[in-house]
Coordinates of C-alpha atoms in Angstrom, one line a residue:
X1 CA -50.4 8.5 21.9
X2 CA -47.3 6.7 22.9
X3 CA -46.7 7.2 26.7
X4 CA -44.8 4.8 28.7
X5 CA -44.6 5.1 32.6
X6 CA -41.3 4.7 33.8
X7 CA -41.5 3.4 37.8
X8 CA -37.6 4.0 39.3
X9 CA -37.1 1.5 41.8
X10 CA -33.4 0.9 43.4
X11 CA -32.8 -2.2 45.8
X12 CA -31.0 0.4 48.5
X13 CA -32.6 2.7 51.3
X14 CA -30.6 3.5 53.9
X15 CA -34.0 5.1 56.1
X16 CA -35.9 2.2 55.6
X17 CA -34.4 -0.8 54.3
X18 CA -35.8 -2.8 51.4
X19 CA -38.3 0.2 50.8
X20 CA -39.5 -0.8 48.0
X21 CA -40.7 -4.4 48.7
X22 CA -41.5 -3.3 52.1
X23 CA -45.3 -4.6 52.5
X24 CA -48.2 -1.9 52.4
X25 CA -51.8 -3.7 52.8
X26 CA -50.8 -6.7 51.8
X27 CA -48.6 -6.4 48.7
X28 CA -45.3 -4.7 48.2
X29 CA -44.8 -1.2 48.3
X30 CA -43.4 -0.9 44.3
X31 CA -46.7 -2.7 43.4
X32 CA -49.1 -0.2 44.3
X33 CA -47.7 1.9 41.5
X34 CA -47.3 -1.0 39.1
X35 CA -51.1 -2.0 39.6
X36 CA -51.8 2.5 39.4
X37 CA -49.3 2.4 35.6
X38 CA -51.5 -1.0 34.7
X39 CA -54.6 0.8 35.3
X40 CA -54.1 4.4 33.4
X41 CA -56.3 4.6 30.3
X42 CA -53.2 6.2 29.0
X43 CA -50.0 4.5 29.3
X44 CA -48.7 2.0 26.7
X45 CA -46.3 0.1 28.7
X46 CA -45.6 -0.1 32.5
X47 CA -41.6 -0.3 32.8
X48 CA -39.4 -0.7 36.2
X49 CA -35.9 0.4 36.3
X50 CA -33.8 -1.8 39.1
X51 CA -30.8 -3.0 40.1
X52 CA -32.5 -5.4 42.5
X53 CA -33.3 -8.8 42.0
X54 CA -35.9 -9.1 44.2
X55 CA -37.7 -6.1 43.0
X56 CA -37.2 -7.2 39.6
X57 CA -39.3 -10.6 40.2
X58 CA -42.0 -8.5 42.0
X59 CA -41.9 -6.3 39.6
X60 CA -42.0 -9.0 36.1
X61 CA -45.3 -11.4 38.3
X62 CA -47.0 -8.0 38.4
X63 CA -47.2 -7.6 35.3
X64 CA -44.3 -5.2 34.7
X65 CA -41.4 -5.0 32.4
X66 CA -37.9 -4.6 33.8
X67 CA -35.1 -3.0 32.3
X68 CA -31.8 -3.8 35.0
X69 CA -29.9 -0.9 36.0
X70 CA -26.4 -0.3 36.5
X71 CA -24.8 -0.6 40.3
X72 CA -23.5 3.2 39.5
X73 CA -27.1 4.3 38.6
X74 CA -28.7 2.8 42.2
X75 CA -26.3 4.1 44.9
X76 CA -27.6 6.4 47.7
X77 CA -26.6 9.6 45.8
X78 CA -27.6 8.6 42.2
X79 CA -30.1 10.6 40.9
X80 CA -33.5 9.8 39.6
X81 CA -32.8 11.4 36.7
X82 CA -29.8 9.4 35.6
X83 CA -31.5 6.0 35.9
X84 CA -34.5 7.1 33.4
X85 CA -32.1 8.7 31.0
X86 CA -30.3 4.9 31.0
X87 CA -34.0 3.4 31.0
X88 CA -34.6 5.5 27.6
X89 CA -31.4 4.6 26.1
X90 CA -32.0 1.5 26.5
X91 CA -35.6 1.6 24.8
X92 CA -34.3 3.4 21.9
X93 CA -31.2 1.2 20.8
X94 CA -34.4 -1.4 21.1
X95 CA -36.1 0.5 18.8
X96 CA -39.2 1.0 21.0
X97 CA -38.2 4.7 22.4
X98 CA -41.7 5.9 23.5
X99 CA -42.5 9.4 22.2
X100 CA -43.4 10.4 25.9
X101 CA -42.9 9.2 29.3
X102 CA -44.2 9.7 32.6
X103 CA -42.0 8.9 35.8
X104 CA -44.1 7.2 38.8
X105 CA -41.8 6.8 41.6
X106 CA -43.0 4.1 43.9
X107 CA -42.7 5.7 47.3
X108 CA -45.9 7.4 45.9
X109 CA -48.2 4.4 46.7
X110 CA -51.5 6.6 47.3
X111 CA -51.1 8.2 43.6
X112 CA -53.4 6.1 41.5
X113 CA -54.5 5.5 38.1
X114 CA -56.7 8.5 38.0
X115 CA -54.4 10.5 39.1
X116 CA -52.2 9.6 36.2
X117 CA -54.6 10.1 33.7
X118 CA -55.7 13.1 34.9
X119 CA -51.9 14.3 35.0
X120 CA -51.3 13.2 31.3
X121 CA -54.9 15.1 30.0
X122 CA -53.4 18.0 31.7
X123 CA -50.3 17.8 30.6
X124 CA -52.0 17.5 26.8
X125 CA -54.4 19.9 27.6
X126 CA -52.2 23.1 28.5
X127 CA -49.7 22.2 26.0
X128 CA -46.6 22.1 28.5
X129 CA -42.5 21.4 27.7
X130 CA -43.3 19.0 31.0
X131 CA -46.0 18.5 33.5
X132 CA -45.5 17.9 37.5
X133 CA -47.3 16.9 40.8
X134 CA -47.4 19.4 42.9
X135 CA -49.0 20.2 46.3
X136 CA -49.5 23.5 48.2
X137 CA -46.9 24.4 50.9
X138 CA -49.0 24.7 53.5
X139 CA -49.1 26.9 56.5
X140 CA -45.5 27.6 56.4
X141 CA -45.0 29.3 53.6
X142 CA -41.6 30.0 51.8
X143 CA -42.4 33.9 51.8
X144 CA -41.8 34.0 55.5
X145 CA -38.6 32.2 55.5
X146 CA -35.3 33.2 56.9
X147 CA -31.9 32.5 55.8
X148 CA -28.4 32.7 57.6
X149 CA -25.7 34.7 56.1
X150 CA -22.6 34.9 57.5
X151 CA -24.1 34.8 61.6
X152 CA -26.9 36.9 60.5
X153 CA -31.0 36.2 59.6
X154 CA -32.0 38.0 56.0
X155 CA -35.2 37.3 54.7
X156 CA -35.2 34.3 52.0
X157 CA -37.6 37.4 49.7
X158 CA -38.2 40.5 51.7
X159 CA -38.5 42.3 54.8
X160 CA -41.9 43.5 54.0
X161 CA -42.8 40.1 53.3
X162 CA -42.1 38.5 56.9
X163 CA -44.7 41.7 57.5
X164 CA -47.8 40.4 55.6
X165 CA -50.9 38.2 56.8
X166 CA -50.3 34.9 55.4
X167 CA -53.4 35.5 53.9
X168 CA -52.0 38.3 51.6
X169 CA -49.4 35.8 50.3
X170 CA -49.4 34.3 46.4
X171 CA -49.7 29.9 47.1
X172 CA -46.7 28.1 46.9
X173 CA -46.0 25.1 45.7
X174 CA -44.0 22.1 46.2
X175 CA -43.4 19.4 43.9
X176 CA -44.4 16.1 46.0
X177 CA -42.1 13.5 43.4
X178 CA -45.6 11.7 42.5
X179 CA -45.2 12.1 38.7
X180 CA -43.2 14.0 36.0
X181 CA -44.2 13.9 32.5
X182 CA -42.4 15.1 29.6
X183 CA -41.6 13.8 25.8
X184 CA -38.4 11.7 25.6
X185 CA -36.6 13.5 23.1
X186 CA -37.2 16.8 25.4
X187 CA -35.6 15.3 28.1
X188 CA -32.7 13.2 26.7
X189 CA -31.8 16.9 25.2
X190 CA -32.4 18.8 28.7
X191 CA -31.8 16.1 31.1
X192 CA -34.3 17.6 33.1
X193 CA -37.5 16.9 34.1
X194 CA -38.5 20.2 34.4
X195 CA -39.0 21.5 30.5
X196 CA -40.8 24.7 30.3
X197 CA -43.0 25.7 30.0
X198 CA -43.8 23.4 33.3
X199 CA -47.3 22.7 34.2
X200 CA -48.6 21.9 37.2
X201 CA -51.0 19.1 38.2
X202 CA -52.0 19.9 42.2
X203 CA -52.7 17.2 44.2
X204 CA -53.8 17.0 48.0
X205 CA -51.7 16.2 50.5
X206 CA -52.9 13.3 51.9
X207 CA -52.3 11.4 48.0
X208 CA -48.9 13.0 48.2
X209 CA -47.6 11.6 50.7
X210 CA -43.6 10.1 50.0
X211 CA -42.6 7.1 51.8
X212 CA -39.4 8.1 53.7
X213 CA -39.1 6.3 57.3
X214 CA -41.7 3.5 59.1
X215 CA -44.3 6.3 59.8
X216 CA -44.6 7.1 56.5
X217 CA -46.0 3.8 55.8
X218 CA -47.7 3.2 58.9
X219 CA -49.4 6.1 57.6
X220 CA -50.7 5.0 54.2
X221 CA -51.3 1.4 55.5
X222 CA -54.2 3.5 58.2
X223 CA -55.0 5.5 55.0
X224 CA -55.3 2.4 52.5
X225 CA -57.4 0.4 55.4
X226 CA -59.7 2.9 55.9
X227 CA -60.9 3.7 52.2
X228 CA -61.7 -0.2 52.0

């Protein structure tokens, strides 16, 4: 099966500067997921969609192949989405569009190979239009949620819902941005990652952890150190 893994990885971050080069135990943070794509009994290529030129080197000396992305596909409100549809253009007026892809976002840096192999054999397995990472809500589910209206709370589903034991409630899901896997023709149609039917692939919530601010990777760094 030809499955690429498609890592999206812009030079700007206004939370934490330089994000993705930022150093997590001892190699950049865009690496992790690199080394994770390099790793997969599944994927064919590893590929790393920048505008950066720093994260391009890092990116070509681990082993990576770099297609350079447009300054309009890498600004603080450019969507993840956008910069893999130009990444799959790109590979197809090459002539090497991959029949599937999966997209590894690097601020995902405790998602590893198993987990991407076990994300494409279910994917496979259940027959989806797409397949995501997901991980349970929590304590705080959505069914308890309140919304304002016009100065007043309503209930985000029901009345009688804000009523139940939490234990009484169906799971909910979030999806944690680890991974997304769909076929490349699906999604240069849709321009969506999300092609039904959409399977899930849950994940804990430790490994889903998205680097957003310096505790986030103070985080994974304690996390990384202590599985040595």
């Amino acid at each position: 099966m030809n499955i690429a893994g498609i890592i999206t990885a812009r030079g700007g971050s206004k939370g934490l500067p330089g994000k993705n080069v930022r150093a997590l135990a001892g190699k950049p943070l865009v690496v992790h997921t690199i080394e994770a794509a390099l790793a997969s009994r599944c994927l064919n290529r590893c590929i790393v969609s920048t505008d950066d030129r720093e994260i391009k080197s890092v990116s070509l000396s681990a082993g990576a192949e770099v297609i350079d992305r447009p300054d309009e596909l890498a600004e603080d409100k450019s969507l993840s989405r956008d910069a893999v549809l130009h990444a799959l253009q790109v590979l197809e007026a090459e002539g090497s569009l991959p029949e599937y892809f999966i997209l590894l976002q690097p601020t995902s840096p405790l998602r590893n190979s198993k987990h991407i192999d076990e994300c494409v054999e279910c994917f496979f397995r259940n027959k989806g239009g797409s397949c995501i990472s997901v991980t349970l809500f929590g304590h705080h589910s959505p069914f308890k949620a309140l919304q304002l209206i016009e100065g007043r709370l309503v209930p985000l589903t029901t009345w009688h819902d804000l009523d139940r034991p939490r234990q009484q409630l169906p799971d909910v899901f979030r999806h944690n941005g680890a991974m997304y896997i769909t076929s490349s023709q699906d999604f240069i149609a849709k321009k969506s990652f999300f092609v039904e039917p959409v399977i899930p692939f849950v994940m804990g919530d430790i490994d889903s952890v998205d680097i957003d601010c310096q505790d986030d990777l103070d985080f994974c760094e304690q996390v990384l150190k202590n599985k040595r």
